[in-house]
Coordinates of C-alpha atoms in Angstrom, one line a residue:
X101 CA 0.2 0.2 0.1
X102 CA 3.0 2.4 0.7
X103 CA 4.5 1.7 -2.8
X104 CA 0.4 2.3 -4.4
X105 CA 0.5 5.7 -2.3
X106 CA 4.0 6.8 -3.5
X107 CA 3.2 6.1 -7.1
X108 CA -0.2 7.5 -6.8
X109 CA 0.9 10.6 -5.3
X110 CA 3.8 11.3 -7.8
X111 CA 1.2 10.4 -10.7
X112 CA -0.9 13.2 -8.9
X113 CA 1.7 15.7 -8.5
X114 CA 3.0 15.3 -11.9
X115 CA -0.4 15.9 -13.5
X116 CA -1.5 18.6 -11.3
X117 CA 2.1 20.4 -11.9
X118 CA 1.7 20.0 -15.5
X119 CA -1.9 21.7 -15.4
X120 CA -0.6 24.4 -13.1
X121 CA 2.2 25.2 -15.1
X122 CA 0.2 25.7 -18.4
X123 CA -2.1 28.0 -16.3
X124 CA 0.8 29.9 -15.0
X125 CA 1.9 30.1 -18.1
X126 CA -1.8 31.6 -19.9
X127 CA -1.9 34.1 -16.7
X128 CA 1.5 35.5 -17.6
X129 CA 0.6 35.5 -21.2
X130 CA -2.7 37.2 -20.3
X131 CA -1.2 40.0 -18.2
X132 CA 1.6 40.9 -21.5
X133 CA -1.8 40.5 -23.6
X134 CA -3.2 43.2 -21.2
X135 CA -0.2 45.6 -21.5
X136 CA 0.0 45.0 -25.2
X137 CA -3.7 46.5 -25.7
X138 CA -2.7 49.6 -23.1
X139 CA 0.4 50.4 -25.4
X140 CA -1.5 50.5 -28.6
X141 CA -4.2 52.6 -26.9
X142 CA -1.6 55.0 -26.0
X143 CA -2.3 54.6 -22.3
X144 CA 0.4 53.0 -21.0
X145 CA 1.6 54.2 -17.6
X146 CA 5.2 54.5 -16.3
X147 CA 4.4 52.2 -13.7
X148 CA 1.5 49.8 -14.3
X149 CA -0.6 48.4 -11.4
X150 CA -0.8 44.6 -12.3
X151 CA -1.1 42.8 -9.5
X152 CA -1.9 39.1 -11.0
X153 CA 1.9 38.5 -11.8
X154 CA 5.3 39.1 -10.3
X155 CA 6.4 41.6 -12.9
X156 CA 5.8 43.5 -16.2
X157 CA 8.6 45.5 -18.3
X158 CA 8.2 47.4 -21.2
X159 CA 11.4 48.1 -23.6
X160 CA 11.6 50.9 -26.3
X161 CA 13.9 50.1 -29.6
X162 CA 17.1 51.5 -27.6
X163 CA 16.6 48.7 -25.0
X164 CA 15.4 51.1 -21.9
X165 CA 12.6 50.5 -19.6
X166 CA 10.1 52.9 -20.2
X167 CA 7.3 51.2 -17.9
X168 CA 7.5 48.5 -15.2
X169 CA 5.0 46.9 -12.6
X170 CA 5.2 48.7 -9.2
X171 CA 6.6 45.2 -7.6
X172 CA 10.1 45.4 -9.8
X173 CA 9.9 49.1 -9.8
X174 CA 14.2 50.0 -10.0
X175 CA 15.2 46.6 -10.8
X176 CA 17.6 45.8 -14.1
X177 CA 16.0 44.3 -17.1
X178 CA 14.6 41.0 -16.5
X179 CA 15.3 39.1 -19.9
X180 CA 17.5 39.6 -23.0
X181 CA 15.6 37.2 -25.6
X182 CA 13.0 38.4 -28.2
X183 CA 10.5 36.6 -30.1
X184 CA 11.6 36.2 -33.6
X185 CA 10.5 37.8 -36.5
X186 CA 7.7 35.1 -37.6
X187 CA 6.4 35.0 -33.8
X188 CA 4.8 38.1 -31.8
X189 CA 5.6 36.2 -28.7
X190 CA 8.1 33.7 -27.1
X191 CA 8.3 32.4 -23.5
X192 CA 11.3 30.8 -21.4
X193 CA 11.8 29.8 -17.8
X194 CA 14.8 31.8 -16.4
X195 CA 16.2 30.9 -13.4
X196 CA 18.4 33.9 -11.5
X197 CA 17.1 36.7 -14.0
X198 CA 18.5 39.8 -13.0
X199 CA 15.1 41.1 -12.1
X200 CA 14.4 38.5 -10.0
X201 CA 17.7 36.6 -8.5
X202 CA 17.8 33.6 -7.2
X203 CA 14.4 32.6 -8.6
X204 CA 12.9 30.6 -11.8
X205 CA 10.5 32.4 -13.5
X206 CA 8.3 32.0 -16.3
X207 CA 9.2 34.9 -18.9
X208 CA 6.8 35.8 -21.7
X209 CA 8.1 38.6 -24.4
X210 CA 5.9 40.1 -26.8
X211 CA 6.6 42.2 -30.0
X212 CA 4.7 45.4 -30.5
X213 CA 5.7 47.4 -33.4
X214 CA 5.3 51.2 -32.9
X215 CA 6.4 54.4 -35.1
X216 CA 9.8 54.6 -33.4
X217 CA 10.7 51.3 -33.6
X218 CA 9.9 47.6 -32.1
X219 CA 8.7 47.7 -28.5
X220 CA 9.3 44.6 -26.4
X221 CA 6.7 43.6 -23.3
X222 CA 8.1 41.6 -20.8
X223 CA 5.8 39.6 -18.4
X224 CA 7.0 37.1 -15.8
X225 CA 5.5 35.3 -13.0
X226 CA 7.0 32.7 -10.4
X227 CA 7.4 28.9 -11.7
X228 CA 5.2 26.5 -10.2
X229 CA 7.1 24.3 -7.6
X230 CA 7.8 20.6 -8.0
X231 CA 5.2 20.2 -5.0
X232 CA 2.8 22.1 -6.5
X233 CA 1.8 23.7 -3.2
X234 CA 1.8 22.9 0.6
X235 CA -1.7 22.3 1.0
X236 CA -1.8 19.5 -2.2
X237 CA 1.2 17.9 -0.5
X238 CA -0.3 17.9 3.1
X239 CA -3.5 16.5 1.9
X240 CA -1.3 13.5 0.0
X241 CA 0.7 12.4 2.6
X242 CA -2.2 12.6 5.2
X243 CA -4.2 10.6 2.9
X244 CA -1.4 8.0 2.2
X245 CA -0.6 7.7 5.8
X246 CA -4.4 7.0 6.5
X247 CA -4.7 4.2 3.7
X248 CA -1.1 2.7 4.7
X249 CA -2.5 2.9 8.7
X250 CA -5.8 1.4 7.4
X251 CA -4.4 -1.4 5.3
X252 CA -1.8 -1.8 8.0
X253 CA -4.7 -2.4 10.4
X254 CA -6.7 -4.3 8.0
X255 CA -4.2 -6.9 7.1
X256 CA -3.0 -7.3 10.5
X257 CA -6.7 -8.5 11.7
X258 CA -7.2 -10.4 8.6
X259 CA -3.6 -12.4 9.0
X260 CA -4.3 -12.8 12.8
X261 CA -7.4 -14.3 12.0
X262 CA -6.2 -16.4 9.3
X263 CA -3.3 -17.6 11.3
X264 CA -5.2 -18.4 14.5
X265 CA -5.5 -22.0 13.4
X266 CA -1.9 -22.4 13.2
X267 CA -1.3 -20.8 16.8
X268 CA -3.9 -23.3 17.9
X269 CA -1.9 -26.0 16.2
X270 CA 1.4 -24.7 17.5
X271 CA 0.0 -24.8 20.9
X272 CA -1.7 -28.3 20.9
X273 CA 1.8 -30.0 19.2
X274 CA 3.6 -28.4 22.1
X275 CA 1.6 -30.2 24.5
X276 CA 1.9 -33.3 22.9
X277 CA 4.9 -35.8 24.1
X278 CA 5.7 -39.3 23.6
X279 CA 3.6 -40.5 26.6
X280 CA 0.7 -38.6 25.5
X281 CA 0.2 -39.0 22.0
X282 CA -3.5 -39.4 21.7
X283 CA -4.4 -35.9 21.2
X284 CA -4.9 -34.3 18.1
X285 CA -4.4 -30.9 16.6
X286 CA -7.6 -28.7 16.2
X287 CA -8.8 -28.7 12.4
X288 CA -10.2 -25.6 10.7
X289 CA -13.6 -25.8 9.2
X290 CA -12.3 -24.0 6.1
X291 CA -10.6 -26.4 3.5
X292 CA -7.7 -24.4 2.6
X293 CA -3.7 -25.0 3.2
X294 CA -4.0 -24.6 7.0
X295 CA -7.0 -27.2 7.0
X296 CA -4.6 -29.5 5.0
X297 CA -1.7 -28.8 7.3
X298 CA -3.9 -29.8 10.4
X299 CA -5.2 -33.0 8.7
X300 CA -1.6 -34.0 7.8
X301 CA -0.5 -33.5 10.9
X302 CA -2.9 -35.1 12.6
X303 CA -2.0 -38.0 10.1
X304 CA 1.4 -38.1 11.2
X305 CA 0.2 -38.0 14.7
X306 CA -1.7 -41.3 13.9
X307 CA 1.4 -42.9 12.4
X308 CA 3.5 -42.1 15.4
X309 CA 1.1 -43.2 17.9
X310 CA 0.4 -46.6 15.7
X311 CA 4.5 -46.7 16.1
X312 CA 5.2 -46.3 19.6
X313 CA 2.3 -48.7 20.7
X314 CA 4.0 -51.4 18.6
X315 CA 7.3 -50.6 20.0
X316 CA 5.5 -50.8 23.4
X317 CA 4.1 -54.5 22.4
X318 CA 6.9 -55.3 20.7
X319 CA 8.8 -54.6 24.0
X320 CA 6.2 -56.4 26.1
X321 CA 6.3 -59.5 24.1
X322 CA 10.0 -59.5 23.8
X323 CA 10.5 -59.1 27.7
X324 CA 7.7 -61.7 28.0
X325 CA 9.2 -64.5 25.7
X326 CA 12.7 -63.6 27.0
X327 CA 11.6 -63.9 30.9
X328 CA 10.1 -67.7 29.9
X329 CA 13.1 -69.5 29.1
X330 CA 14.8 -67.8 31.9
X331 CA 12.2 -68.5 34.4
X332 CA 12.1 -72.1 33.3
X333 CA 16.2 -72.2 33.7
X334 CA 15.9 -70.8 37.2
X335 CA 13.5 -73.1 38.2
X336 CA 15.7 -76.3 36.8
X337 CA 18.8 -74.9 38.8
X338 CA 16.5 -74.1 41.8
X339 CA 15.1 -77.8 42.1
X340 CA 18.6 -79.3 41.3
X341 CA 20.1 -77.2 44.1
X342 CA 17.3 -78.1 46.5
X343 CA 18.6 -81.7 46.5
X344 CA 21.8 -81.7 44.8
X345 CA 23.2 -85.2 45.6
X346 CA 19.7 -86.6 43.9
X347 CA 19.6 -84.1 41.2
X348 CA 20.1 -85.6 37.5
X349 CA 22.4 -83.3 36.4
X350 CA 22.9 -84.5 33.1
X351 CA 19.2 -84.3 32.5
X352 CA 19.0 -80.7 33.9
X353 CA 22.1 -79.8 31.7
X354 CA 20.2 -80.8 28.5
X355 CA 17.0 -78.9 29.7
X356 CA 18.9 -75.8 30.4
X357 CA 20.6 -76.3 26.6
X358 CA 17.0 -76.6 25.4
X359 CA 16.3 -73.0 27.0
X360 CA 19.5 -71.8 26.2
X361 CA 18.7 -72.5 22.2
X362 CA 15.3 -71.0 22.9
X363 CA 16.8 -67.8 24.2
X364 CA 19.6 -67.5 21.7
X365 CA 17.3 -68.1 18.7
X366 CA 14.8 -65.3 20.5
X367 CA 17.7 -62.9 20.6
X368 CA 18.7 -63.5 16.9
X369 CA 15.4 -62.3 15.9
X370 CA 15.4 -59.7 18.0
X371 CA 18.9 -58.3 16.8
X372 CA 18.1 -59.5 13.2
X373 CA 14.6 -57.1 13.7
X374 CA 16.6 -54.0 15.2
X375 CA 18.8 -54.3 11.8
X376 CA 15.9 -54.3 10.0
X377 CA 14.1 -51.6 11.7
X378 CA 17.4 -49.4 11.1
X379 CA 16.6 -49.6 7.4
X380 CA 20.0 -51.0 6.5
X381 CA 20.5 -51.2 3.0
X382 CA 20.7 -54.9 1.8
X383 CA 23.7 -55.7 -0.8
X384 CA 23.7 -55.9 -4.2
X385 CA 25.1 -59.4 -5.4
X386 CA 23.5 -60.9 -8.4
X387 CA 22.2 -64.2 -7.1
X388 CA 20.2 -67.3 -9.0
X389 CA 17.2 -67.7 -6.5
X390 CA 17.0 -71.6 -7.6
X391 CA 21.0 -72.1 -6.6
X392 CA 20.5 -70.4 -3.5
X393 CA 17.3 -72.5 -2.7
X394 CA 19.3 -75.8 -3.8
X395 CA 22.1 -74.9 -1.6
X396 CA 20.3 -74.1 1.5
X397 CA 18.4 -77.6 0.9
X398 CA 21.5 -79.5 0.6
X399 CA 22.7 -78.0 3.8
X400 CA 19.7 -78.6 5.8
X401 CA 18.6 -81.6 8.3
X402 CA 15.5 -82.6 6.7
X403 CA 12.6 -83.5 9.2
X404 CA 10.1 -84.2 6.5
X405 CA 10.4 -84.9 2.7
X406 CA 11.2 -82.0 0.8
X407 CA 10.6 -81.7 -3.1
X408 CA 11.9 -79.6 -5.5
X409 CA 10.5 -77.9 -8.4
X410 CA 13.5 -75.5 -9.3
X411 CA 13.9 -73.5 -12.6
X412 CA 17.3 -72.3 -12.7
X413 CA 18.4 -69.0 -14.0
X414 CA 15.9 -66.9 -12.4
X415 CA 18.1 -64.7 -11.0
X416 CA 17.4 -61.5 -8.7
X417 CA 19.9 -58.7 -7.4
X418 CA 20.2 -58.9 -3.5
X419 CA 21.6 -59.8 -0.2
X420 CA 22.4 -63.5 -0.2
X421 CA 22.6 -63.9 3.5
X422 CA 19.2 -61.9 4.5
X423 CA 17.3 -64.1 1.3
X424 CA 19.0 -67.4 2.9
X425 CA 17.0 -66.4 6.2
X426 CA 13.4 -65.9 4.4
X427 CA 13.9 -69.1 2.7
X428 CA 15.1 -70.9 5.9
X429 CA 12.4 -69.0 8.3
X430 CA 9.7 -70.3 5.6
X431 CA 11.2 -73.9 5.7
X432 CA 11.2 -73.8 9.6
X433 CA 7.7 -72.5 9.7
X434 CA 6.6 -75.1 7.2
X435 CA 8.6 -78.3 9.2
X436 CA 6.6 -77.3 12.3
X437 CA 3.0 -77.6 10.4
X438 CA 3.9 -80.4 7.6
X439 CA 2.3 -83.7 8.5
X440 CA 4.8 -85.3 5.7
X441 CA 5.9 -83.2 2.9
X442 CA 6.8 -79.7 1.9
X443 CA 7.5 -78.6 -2.0
X444 CA 9.9 -75.8 -2.2
X445 CA 9.2 -73.9 -5.9
X446 CA 11.5 -71.8 -8.1
X447 CA 10.4 -70.1 -11.1
X448 CA 10.2 -66.9 -13.3
X449 CA 7.1 -65.0 -14.0
X450 CA 7.7 -62.0 -16.4
X451 CA 9.4 -59.3 -14.6
X452 CA 9.4 -61.3 -11.2
X453 CA 11.1 -64.0 -9.8
X454 CA 9.0 -66.3 -7.5
X455 CA 10.0 -68.6 -4.6
X456 CA 7.0 -71.0 -2.9
X457 CA 7.2 -72.8 0.3
X458 CA 3.9 -75.6 0.3
X459 CA 3.4 -77.9 3.5
X460 CA 0.7 -80.5 3.5
X461 CA -0.5 -79.3 7.0
X462 CA -3.5 -78.0 8.1
X463 CA -3.4 -74.5 6.4
X464 CA -3.8 -71.1 7.8
X465 CA -7.4 -69.3 7.8
X466 CA -7.9 -66.5 5.1
X467 CA -8.5 -64.1 8.0
X468 CA -5.4 -64.9 9.9
X469 CA -3.3 -65.0 6.8
X470 CA -1.7 -61.3 7.7
X471 CA -2.3 -62.0 11.3
X472 CA 0.7 -64.6 11.5
X473 CA 3.4 -61.7 9.9
X474 CA 2.7 -59.8 13.0
X475 CA 5.6 -60.0 15.4
X476 CA 5.4 -62.5 18.1
X477 CA 2.3 -63.6 16.8
X478 CA 1.6 -67.8 17.3
X479 CA -1.6 -69.1 16.3
X480 CA -3.1 -71.9 18.8
X481 CA -1.9 -74.6 16.2
X482 CA 1.7 -73.5 15.9
X483 CA 2.0 -73.5 19.8
X484 CA 0.2 -76.8 20.3
X485 CA 2.6 -78.3 17.8
X486 CA 5.5 -76.8 18.8
X487 CA 6.8 -74.2 21.6
X488 CA 10.0 -73.7 20.5
X489 CA 9.1 -70.9 17.9
X490 CA 9.7 -67.1 18.6
X491 CA 6.8 -65.7 16.5
X492 CA 9.6 -63.6 14.8
X493 CA 10.3 -65.6 11.6
X494 CA 7.5 -64.7 9.3
X495 CA 7.7 -60.9 10.4
X496 CA 11.4 -61.2 9.4
X497 CA 11.1 -62.6 5.9
X498 CA 8.6 -60.3 5.0
X499 CA 10.5 -57.2 6.2
X500 CA 13.2 -59.2 4.1
X501 CA 11.5 -59.1 1.4
X502 CA 10.1 -55.9 1.3
X503 CA 13.7 -54.4 1.8
X504 CA 14.4 -56.3 -1.5
X505 CA 11.2 -54.6 -3.4
X506 CA 9.4 -57.6 -3.1
X507 CA 6.1 -59.1 -1.2
X508 CA 5.8 -62.1 0.9
X509 CA 2.2 -63.4 0.8
X510 CA 0.0 -66.4 1.7
X511 CA -2.2 -67.3 -1.2
X512 CA -4.5 -70.2 -1.7
X513 CA -3.3 -74.0 -1.8
X514 CA -5.2 -77.3 -2.4
X515 CA -3.1 -78.4 0.4
X516 CA -1.8 -76.7 3.7
X517 CA -0.3 -73.2 3.8
X518 CA 1.3 -71.8 0.7
X519 CA 4.0 -68.9 1.3
X520 CA 5.0 -67.1 -2.0
X521 CA 7.7 -64.6 -2.3
X522 CA 8.0 -62.3 -5.4
X523 CA 11.3 -60.4 -5.8
X524 CA 12.1 -58.2 -9.4
X525 CA 14.2 -59.9 -11.6
X526 CA 17.6 -58.9 -12.3
X527 CA 18.3 -56.8 -15.4
X528 CA 19.7 -58.7 -18.3
X529 CA 23.8 -58.3 -18.6

């Protein structure tokens, strides 16, 4: 608004000054015409009483002042220029004229023919200043300041009301802590950028609350699963120490080793999850998925019959150790649930390589197919068949698959459970 007012004021001053200058020139010309009229009627007095202009001088052909206005009586000749032969009058702006020192004057000269020669009439008045006049400048400055003040006040009020929701969001975010993520920022009623900001902040808080809750459940479940083998070990040792001479120490040692194996498996899985949650990128080795499956199957001790349906040449890019962990986790899960047989398939489907592990067990109900991938989730059937699982294997397997830009799902099968991992095929060399 200040810039607009300044530009408007400058435009007004320039326009008014141009008009005022034209008016001033016309006024000086009118005064000269009146003097010429007096000369032609032979009624020119020695002293001219013309108060409408600053000064009037009449010069004879010899350049002598024969008549002057009362304001400049006794002053020297105001100008030296004369109209050309083709024009009866001429005008100039003269600064520091002899008759008006330290002044800028609008001077008009007239040629007046007389019997004794050519007379010259000069009329002059003060030039219009750049600011035209003080009242105009005062009005423009006062009006501009008033507009600027009104604009500033209005802008302050409008922006204050517009940003009030932002202040409310800021205040609410300031009181939300990690232990109190249930609160949400207020959502404005108008559908604008601030509403989108509030909705995005609430969505972020939702995700943060879910993540914190998941971490709490994870910590609770981990502590519970860690406490179970420790409790079993403590119980065995305490019972043996009550009657050390009667205790079967070899049997106690075997029992403790079983608990230690479970404890070690759980700690290993927890460390693997911690590394995956940290977002450590996988290696980028070129791997034949069928060869990897064959290698891992050859080195495993078989608890049930394993059928292989491997299509070699199904190459992917990834981390060999992590992908081997996926296969072993799926095989461990399948062995716990299989009745007598497991089928391992590797094939290539357009731009994807597919690994399938199928068992002939009781299968997984469709409504539980996503639940089993949650951490520390073990269905009742799994607990009754094998108490040695940690409930983390399938969750780790899915995380590894997703870190390779792939998927791990449970799909329909004619028998048992069918786990399917799809990974992007390696680009052709």
